[in-house]
Coordinates of C-alpha atoms and ligand atoms in Angstrom, one line a residue:
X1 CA 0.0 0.0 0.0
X2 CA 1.6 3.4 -1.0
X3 CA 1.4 6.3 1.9
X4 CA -0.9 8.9 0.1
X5 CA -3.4 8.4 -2.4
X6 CA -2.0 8.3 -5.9
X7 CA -2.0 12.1 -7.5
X8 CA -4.9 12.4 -10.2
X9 CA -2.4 14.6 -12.2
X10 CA -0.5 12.5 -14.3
X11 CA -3.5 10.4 -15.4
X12 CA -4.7 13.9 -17.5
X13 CA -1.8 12.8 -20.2
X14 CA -2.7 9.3 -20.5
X15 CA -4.4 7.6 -23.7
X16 CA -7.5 6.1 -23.6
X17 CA -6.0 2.7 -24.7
X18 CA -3.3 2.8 -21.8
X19 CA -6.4 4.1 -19.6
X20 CA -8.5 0.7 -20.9
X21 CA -5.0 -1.9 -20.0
X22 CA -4.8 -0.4 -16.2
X23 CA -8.7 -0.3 -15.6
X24 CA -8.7 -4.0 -16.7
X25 CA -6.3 -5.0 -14.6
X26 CA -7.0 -2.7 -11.5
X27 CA -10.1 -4.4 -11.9
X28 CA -8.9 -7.6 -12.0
X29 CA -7.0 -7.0 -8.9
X30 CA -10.1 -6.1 -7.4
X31 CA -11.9 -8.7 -8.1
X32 CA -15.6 -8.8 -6.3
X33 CA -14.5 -6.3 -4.0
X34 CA -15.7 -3.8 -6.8
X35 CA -18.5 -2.8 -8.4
X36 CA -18.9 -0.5 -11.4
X37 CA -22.1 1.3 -12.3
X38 CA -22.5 2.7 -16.0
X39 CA -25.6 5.2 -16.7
X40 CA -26.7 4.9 -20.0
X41 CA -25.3 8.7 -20.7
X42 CA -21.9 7.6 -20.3
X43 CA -19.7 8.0 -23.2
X44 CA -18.4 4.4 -24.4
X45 CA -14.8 4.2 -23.3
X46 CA -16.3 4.5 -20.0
X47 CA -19.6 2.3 -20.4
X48 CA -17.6 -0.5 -21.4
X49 CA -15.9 -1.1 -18.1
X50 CA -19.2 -1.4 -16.1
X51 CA -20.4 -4.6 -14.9
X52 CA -23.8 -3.5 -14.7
X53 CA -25.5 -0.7 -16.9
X54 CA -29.2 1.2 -17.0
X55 CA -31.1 3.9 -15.4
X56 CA -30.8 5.0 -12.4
X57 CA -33.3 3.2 -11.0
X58 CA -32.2 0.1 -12.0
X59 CA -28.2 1.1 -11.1
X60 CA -29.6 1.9 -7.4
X61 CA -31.0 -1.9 -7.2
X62 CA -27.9 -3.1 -8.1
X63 CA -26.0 -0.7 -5.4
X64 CA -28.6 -1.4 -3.0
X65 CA -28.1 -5.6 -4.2
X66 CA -24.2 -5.8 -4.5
X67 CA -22.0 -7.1 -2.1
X68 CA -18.8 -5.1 -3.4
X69 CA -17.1 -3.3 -1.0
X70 CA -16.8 -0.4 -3.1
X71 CA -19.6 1.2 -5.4
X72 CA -17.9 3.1 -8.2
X73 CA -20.5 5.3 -9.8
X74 CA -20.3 6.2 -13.3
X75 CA -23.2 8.7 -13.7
X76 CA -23.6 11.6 -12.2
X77 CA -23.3 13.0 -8.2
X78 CA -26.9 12.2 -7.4
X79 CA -26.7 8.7 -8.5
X80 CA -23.3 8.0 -6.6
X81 CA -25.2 9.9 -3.3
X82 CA -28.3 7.5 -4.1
X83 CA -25.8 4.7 -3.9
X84 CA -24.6 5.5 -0.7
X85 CA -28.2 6.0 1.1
X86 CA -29.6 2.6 0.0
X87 CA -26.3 0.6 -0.1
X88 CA -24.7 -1.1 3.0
X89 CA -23.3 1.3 5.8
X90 CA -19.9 -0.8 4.9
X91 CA -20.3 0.0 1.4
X92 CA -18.6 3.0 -0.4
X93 CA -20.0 4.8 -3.1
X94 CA -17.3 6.4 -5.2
X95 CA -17.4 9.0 -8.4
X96 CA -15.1 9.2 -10.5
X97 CA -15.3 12.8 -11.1
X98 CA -16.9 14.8 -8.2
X99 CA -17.7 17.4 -10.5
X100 CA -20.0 15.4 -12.5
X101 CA -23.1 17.2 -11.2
X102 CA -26.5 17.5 -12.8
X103 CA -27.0 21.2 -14.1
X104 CA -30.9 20.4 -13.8
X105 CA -30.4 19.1 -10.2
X106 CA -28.6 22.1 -9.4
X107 CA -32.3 24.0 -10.3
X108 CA -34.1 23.1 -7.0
X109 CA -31.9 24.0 -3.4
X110 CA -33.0 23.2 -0.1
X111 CA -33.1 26.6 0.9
X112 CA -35.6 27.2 -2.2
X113 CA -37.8 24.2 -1.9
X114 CA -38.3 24.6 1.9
X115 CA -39.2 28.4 1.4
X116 CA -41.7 27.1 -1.4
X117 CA -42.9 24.8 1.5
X118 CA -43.0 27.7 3.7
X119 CA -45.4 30.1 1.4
X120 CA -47.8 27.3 0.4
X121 CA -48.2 26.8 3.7
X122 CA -49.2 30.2 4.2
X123 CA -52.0 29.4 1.6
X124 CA -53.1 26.2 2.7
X125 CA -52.0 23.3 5.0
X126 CA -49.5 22.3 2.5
X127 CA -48.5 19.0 5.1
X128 CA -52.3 17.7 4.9
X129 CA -52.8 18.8 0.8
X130 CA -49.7 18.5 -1.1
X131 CA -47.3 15.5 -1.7
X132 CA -43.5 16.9 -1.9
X133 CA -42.4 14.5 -5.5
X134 CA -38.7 14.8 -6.4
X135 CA -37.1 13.6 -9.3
X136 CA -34.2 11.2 -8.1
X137 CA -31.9 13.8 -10.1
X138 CA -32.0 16.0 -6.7
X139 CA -29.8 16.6 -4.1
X140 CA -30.0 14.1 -1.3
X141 CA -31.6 16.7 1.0
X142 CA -34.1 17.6 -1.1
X143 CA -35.2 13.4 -1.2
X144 CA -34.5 13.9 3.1
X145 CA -37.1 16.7 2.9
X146 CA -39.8 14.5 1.0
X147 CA -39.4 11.6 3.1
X148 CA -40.1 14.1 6.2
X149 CA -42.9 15.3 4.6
X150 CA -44.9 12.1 3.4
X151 CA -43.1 12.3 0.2
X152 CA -41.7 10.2 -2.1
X153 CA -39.0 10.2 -5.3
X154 CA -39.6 8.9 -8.7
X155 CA -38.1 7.9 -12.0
X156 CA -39.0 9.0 -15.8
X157 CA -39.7 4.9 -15.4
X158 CA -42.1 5.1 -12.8
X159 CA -43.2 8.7 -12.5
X160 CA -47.0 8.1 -13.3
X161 CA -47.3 5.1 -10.8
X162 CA -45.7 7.2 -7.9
X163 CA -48.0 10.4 -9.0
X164 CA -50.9 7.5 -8.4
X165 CA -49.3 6.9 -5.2
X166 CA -48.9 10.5 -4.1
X167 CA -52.5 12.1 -5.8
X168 CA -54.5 8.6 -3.6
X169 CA -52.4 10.6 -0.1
X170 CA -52.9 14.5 -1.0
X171 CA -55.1 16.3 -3.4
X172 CA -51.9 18.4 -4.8
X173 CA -48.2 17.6 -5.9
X174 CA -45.5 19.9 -5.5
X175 CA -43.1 18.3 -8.3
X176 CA -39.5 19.6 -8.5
X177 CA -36.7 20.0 -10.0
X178 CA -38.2 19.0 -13.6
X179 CA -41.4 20.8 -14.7
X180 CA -41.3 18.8 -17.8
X181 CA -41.2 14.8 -16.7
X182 CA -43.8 16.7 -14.2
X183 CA -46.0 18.0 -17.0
X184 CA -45.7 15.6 -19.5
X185 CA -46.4 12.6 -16.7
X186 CA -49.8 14.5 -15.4
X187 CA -51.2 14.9 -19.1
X188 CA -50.2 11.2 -19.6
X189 CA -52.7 10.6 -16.5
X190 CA -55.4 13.0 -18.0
X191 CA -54.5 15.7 -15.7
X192 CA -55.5 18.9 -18.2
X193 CA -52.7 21.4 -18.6
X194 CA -54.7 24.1 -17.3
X195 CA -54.7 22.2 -13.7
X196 CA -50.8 22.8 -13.5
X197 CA -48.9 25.8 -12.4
X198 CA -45.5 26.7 -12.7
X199 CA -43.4 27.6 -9.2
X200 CA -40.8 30.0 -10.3
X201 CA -38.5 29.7 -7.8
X202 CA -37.0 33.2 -8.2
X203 CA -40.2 34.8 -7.3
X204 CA -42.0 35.6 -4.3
X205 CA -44.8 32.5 -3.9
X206 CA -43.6 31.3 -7.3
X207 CA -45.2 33.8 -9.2
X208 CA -48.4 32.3 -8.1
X209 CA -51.6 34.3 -7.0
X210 CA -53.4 32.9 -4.0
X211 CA -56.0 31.9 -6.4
X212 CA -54.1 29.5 -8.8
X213 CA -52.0 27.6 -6.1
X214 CA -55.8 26.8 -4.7
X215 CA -57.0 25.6 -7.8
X216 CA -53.4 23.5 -9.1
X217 CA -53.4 19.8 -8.7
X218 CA -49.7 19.9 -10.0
X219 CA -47.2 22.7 -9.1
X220 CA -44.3 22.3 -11.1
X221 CA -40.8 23.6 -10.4
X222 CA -39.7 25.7 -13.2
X223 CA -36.2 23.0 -13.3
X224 CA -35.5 21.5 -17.0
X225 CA -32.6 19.8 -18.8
X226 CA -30.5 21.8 -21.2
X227 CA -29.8 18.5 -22.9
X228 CA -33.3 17.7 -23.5
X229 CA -34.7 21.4 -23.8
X230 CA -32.5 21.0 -26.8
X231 CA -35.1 19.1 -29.0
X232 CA -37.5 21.3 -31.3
X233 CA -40.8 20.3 -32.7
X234 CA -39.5 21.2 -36.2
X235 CA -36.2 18.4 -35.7
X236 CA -39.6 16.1 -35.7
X237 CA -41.8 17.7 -38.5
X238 CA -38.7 17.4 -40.5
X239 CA -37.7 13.7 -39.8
X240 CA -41.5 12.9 -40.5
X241 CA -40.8 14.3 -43.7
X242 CA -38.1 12.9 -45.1
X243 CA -38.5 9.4 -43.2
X244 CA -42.7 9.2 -43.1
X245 CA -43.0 5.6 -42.3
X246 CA -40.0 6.6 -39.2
X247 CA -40.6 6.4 -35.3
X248 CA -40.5 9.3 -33.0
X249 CA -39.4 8.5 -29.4
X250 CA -38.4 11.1 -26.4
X251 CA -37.7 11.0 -23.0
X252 CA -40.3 13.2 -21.0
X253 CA -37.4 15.2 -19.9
X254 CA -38.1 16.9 -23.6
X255 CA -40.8 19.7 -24.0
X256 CA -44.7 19.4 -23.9
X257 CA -44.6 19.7 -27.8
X258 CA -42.2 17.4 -28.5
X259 CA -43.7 14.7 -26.6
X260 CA -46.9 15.4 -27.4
X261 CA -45.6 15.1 -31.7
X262 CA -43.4 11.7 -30.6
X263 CA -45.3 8.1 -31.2
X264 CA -43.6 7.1 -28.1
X265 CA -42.3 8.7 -24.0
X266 CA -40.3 7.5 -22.3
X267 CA -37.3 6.8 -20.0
X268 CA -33.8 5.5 -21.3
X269 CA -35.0 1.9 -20.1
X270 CA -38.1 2.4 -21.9
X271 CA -36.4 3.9 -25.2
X272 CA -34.0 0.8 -25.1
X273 CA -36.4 -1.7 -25.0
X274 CA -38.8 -0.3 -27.4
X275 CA -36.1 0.2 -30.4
X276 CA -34.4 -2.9 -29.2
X277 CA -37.8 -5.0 -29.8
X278 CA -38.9 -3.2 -32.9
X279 CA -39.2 -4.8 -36.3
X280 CA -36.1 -5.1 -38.4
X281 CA -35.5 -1.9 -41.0
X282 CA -36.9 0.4 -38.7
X283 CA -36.2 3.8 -38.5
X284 CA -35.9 6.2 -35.4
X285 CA -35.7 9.7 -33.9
X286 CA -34.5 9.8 -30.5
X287 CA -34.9 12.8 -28.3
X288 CA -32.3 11.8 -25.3
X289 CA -29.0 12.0 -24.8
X290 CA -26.1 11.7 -27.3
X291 CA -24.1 8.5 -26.4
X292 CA -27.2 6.4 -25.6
X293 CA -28.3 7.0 -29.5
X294 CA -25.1 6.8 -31.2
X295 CA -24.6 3.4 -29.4
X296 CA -28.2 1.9 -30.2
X297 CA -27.5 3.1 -33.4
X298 CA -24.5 0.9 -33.7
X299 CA -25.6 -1.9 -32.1
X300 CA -28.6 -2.4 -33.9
X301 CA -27.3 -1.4 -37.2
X302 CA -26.9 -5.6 -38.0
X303 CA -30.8 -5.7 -37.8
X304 CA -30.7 -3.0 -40.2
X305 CA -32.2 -0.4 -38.0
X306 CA -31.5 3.3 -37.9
X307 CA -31.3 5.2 -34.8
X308 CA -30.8 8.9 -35.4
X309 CA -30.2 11.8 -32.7
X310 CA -32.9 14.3 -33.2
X311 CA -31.1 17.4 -32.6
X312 CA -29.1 18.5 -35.6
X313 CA -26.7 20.0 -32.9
X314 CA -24.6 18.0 -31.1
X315 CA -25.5 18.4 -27.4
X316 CA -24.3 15.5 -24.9
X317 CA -24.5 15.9 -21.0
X318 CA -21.4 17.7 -20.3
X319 CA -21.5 16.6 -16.8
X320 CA -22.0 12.9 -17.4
X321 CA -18.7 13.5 -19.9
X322 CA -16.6 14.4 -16.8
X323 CA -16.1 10.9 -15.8
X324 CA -13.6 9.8 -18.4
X325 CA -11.0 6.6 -18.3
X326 CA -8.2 8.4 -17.0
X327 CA -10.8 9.4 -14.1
X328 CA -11.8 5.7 -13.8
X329 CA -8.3 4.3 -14.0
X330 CA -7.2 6.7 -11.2
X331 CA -9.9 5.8 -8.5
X332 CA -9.2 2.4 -9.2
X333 CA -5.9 2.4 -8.8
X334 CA -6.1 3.8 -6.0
X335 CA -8.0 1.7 -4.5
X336 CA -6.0 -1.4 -5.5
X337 CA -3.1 0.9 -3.6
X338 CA -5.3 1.1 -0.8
X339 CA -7.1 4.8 -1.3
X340 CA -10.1 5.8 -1.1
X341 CA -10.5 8.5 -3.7
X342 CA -13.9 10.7 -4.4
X343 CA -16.0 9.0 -1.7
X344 CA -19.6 10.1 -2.1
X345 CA -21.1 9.9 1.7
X346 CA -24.4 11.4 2.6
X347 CA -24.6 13.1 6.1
X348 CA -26.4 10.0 8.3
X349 CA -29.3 12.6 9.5
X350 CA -29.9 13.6 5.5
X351 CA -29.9 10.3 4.9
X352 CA -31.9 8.8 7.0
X353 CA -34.8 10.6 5.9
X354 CA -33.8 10.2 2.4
X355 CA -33.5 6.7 2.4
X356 CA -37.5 6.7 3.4
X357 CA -38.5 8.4 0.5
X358 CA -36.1 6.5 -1.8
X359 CA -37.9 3.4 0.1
X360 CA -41.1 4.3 -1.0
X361 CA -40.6 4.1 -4.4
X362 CA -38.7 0.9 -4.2
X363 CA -41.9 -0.7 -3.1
X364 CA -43.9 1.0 -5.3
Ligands
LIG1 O1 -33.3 8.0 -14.4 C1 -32.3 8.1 -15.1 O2 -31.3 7.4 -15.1 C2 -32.3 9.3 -16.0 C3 -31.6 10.5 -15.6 C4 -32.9 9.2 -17.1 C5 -33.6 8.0 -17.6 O3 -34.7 8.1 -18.1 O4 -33.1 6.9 -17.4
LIG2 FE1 -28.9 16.1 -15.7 FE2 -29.8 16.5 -18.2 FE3 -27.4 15.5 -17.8 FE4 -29.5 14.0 -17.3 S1 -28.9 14.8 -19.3 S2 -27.7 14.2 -16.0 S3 -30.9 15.6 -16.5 S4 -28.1 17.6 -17.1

């Protein structure tokens, strides 16, 4: 075992093909003592490493499943934190990037959501009328202050069953940090767009007259994803176009109108599948991010499908492209060495309440 951790410094200058030799073999020193996680966002030379790969749903069961000692996140810091809360207390989440945030996470603070809290309440009893939803790509706080307040997180997998479960407690949702998996999940359910409000968190009471918050069944946080905000109506109207017997499938991350113009919604699971199982020669537009398309795209390409990006821009999650091999061959190597490097621990009171919320879901 060396005396210090091993410096991240020199890694910056190494190639990915020497990065790919040591991360085998770290690994392989490692054995069962490690687990990596790959989000579907990653960029290949990354994603190839993982043992297991999905959403982050599915990445948390395997966290919360594994009996690695160490749980080496390749996603984003939400997902690491989400890693820690449901995984053993002996188990160590690790990113390889700490800086691999989530700009749309960043949207919702607690400072912001518990002063929301604070002027509902002034409106009506917001504890007895309104379920607190968060999108697991929060801050682990925010998930803490849903579990202390009969709240619950969700998934773009499972959002409509855990709106069931939150509209058969409380007449109203409070849904942050993504107005649009909000909105596009509550028209799903037949909730009419008129019913929904927008909380603008820069404003005193969101913006909101006394009046509307009353009459809302949804108040959505005014959070969204640059990535997915990306996609136009007209990157559809075109593709339908050129390609007119082509598919259309988003994530509800994207806009109102570009869900409402797509054949099919849904999450990165849900896109996978769908494309995966479709009939040879088919054509697709996918509104998600880059690195999941381009690799559908070329894995299905033997059954003759197409799988195009819908943006004519490239746009990838530049947070999710922080965690690169030289990144990944540095936390491992240090831990072979005996380091823990870029632990991701949530604060045991945060957690705790966290992990009830996260807990509700998972039974769900
Ligand atoms: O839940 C996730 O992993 C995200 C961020 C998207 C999705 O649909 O999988
Ligand atoms: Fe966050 Fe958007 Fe990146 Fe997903 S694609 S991690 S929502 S910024």
């Amino acid at each position: 075992m060396s005396a210090t951790a091993l410096d991240l410094q020199p890694y910056a200058s190494l190639d990915d093909r020497d990065c790919d030799k040591r991360i085998i073999k770290a690994k392989q020193a490692l054995g069962n003592r490690v687990v990596i996680l790959g989000h579907h966002y990653q960029r290949d030379e990354v994603f190839k490493h993982a043992d297991y790969s999905g959403d982050s749903l599915k990445l948390s069961r395997e966290a919360a499943n594994s009996e690695a000692e160490y749980i080496v996140f390749c996603g984003v810091h939400f997902m690491a934190e989400v890693a820690d809360i449901i995984s053993r207390p002996d188990q160590i989440s690790i990113i390889p990037d700490l800086s691999a945030g989530c700009a749309m996470a960043d949207m919702a603070n607690l400072e912001q959501v518990e002063r929301a809290w604070a002027e509902l309440s002034s409106v009506l009893d917001a504890d007895e009328c309104i379920t607190p939803v968060t999108y697991i790509n929060s801050a682990a706080d925010l998930k803490s202050f849903c579990g202390s307040h009969g709240g619950i997180v969700c998934t773009s997998t499972n959002a409509q069953k855990i709106l069931d479960w939150s509209f058969s407690r409380r007449e109203k949702v409070l849904f942050f940090p993504d107005q649009h998996l909000g909105r596009n999940t509550g028209v799903k359910m037949g909730i009419p767009l008129e019913d929904m409000v927008i909380w603008d968190y820069d404003q005193p009471m969101g913006g909101l007259e006394t009046e509307q918050i009353r009459q809302a069944k949804m108040i959505l946080w005014k959070g969204f994803c640059s990535v997915h905000q990306m996609f136009k109506p007209e990157h559809i109207e075109n593709f339908k176009r050129e390609v007119p017997d082509g598919k259309v499938i988003s994530h509800p991350e994207a806009s109102y109108e570009v869900c409402q113009l797509s054949d099919y919604v849904g999450s990165t699971e849900y896109i996978i599948k769908t494309i995966t199982d479709s009939e040879p020669g088919s054509h697709w537009l996918v509104g998600t991010e880059l690195n999941l398309v381009n690799r559908l795209h070329q894995t299905l390409a033997k059954d003759n499908k197409t799988v195009q990006f819908m943006s004519p821009m490239v746009c990838m999650c530049s947070t999710m492209f922080r965690v690169d091999p030289q990144h990944l061959a540095w936390v491992l190597e240090n831990l072979v060495a005996g380091h823990v490097v870029n632990q991701v621990s949530v604060a045991e009171d945060v957690a705790n309440n966290a992990r009830t919320a996260l807990q509700r879901m998972l039974e769900i």
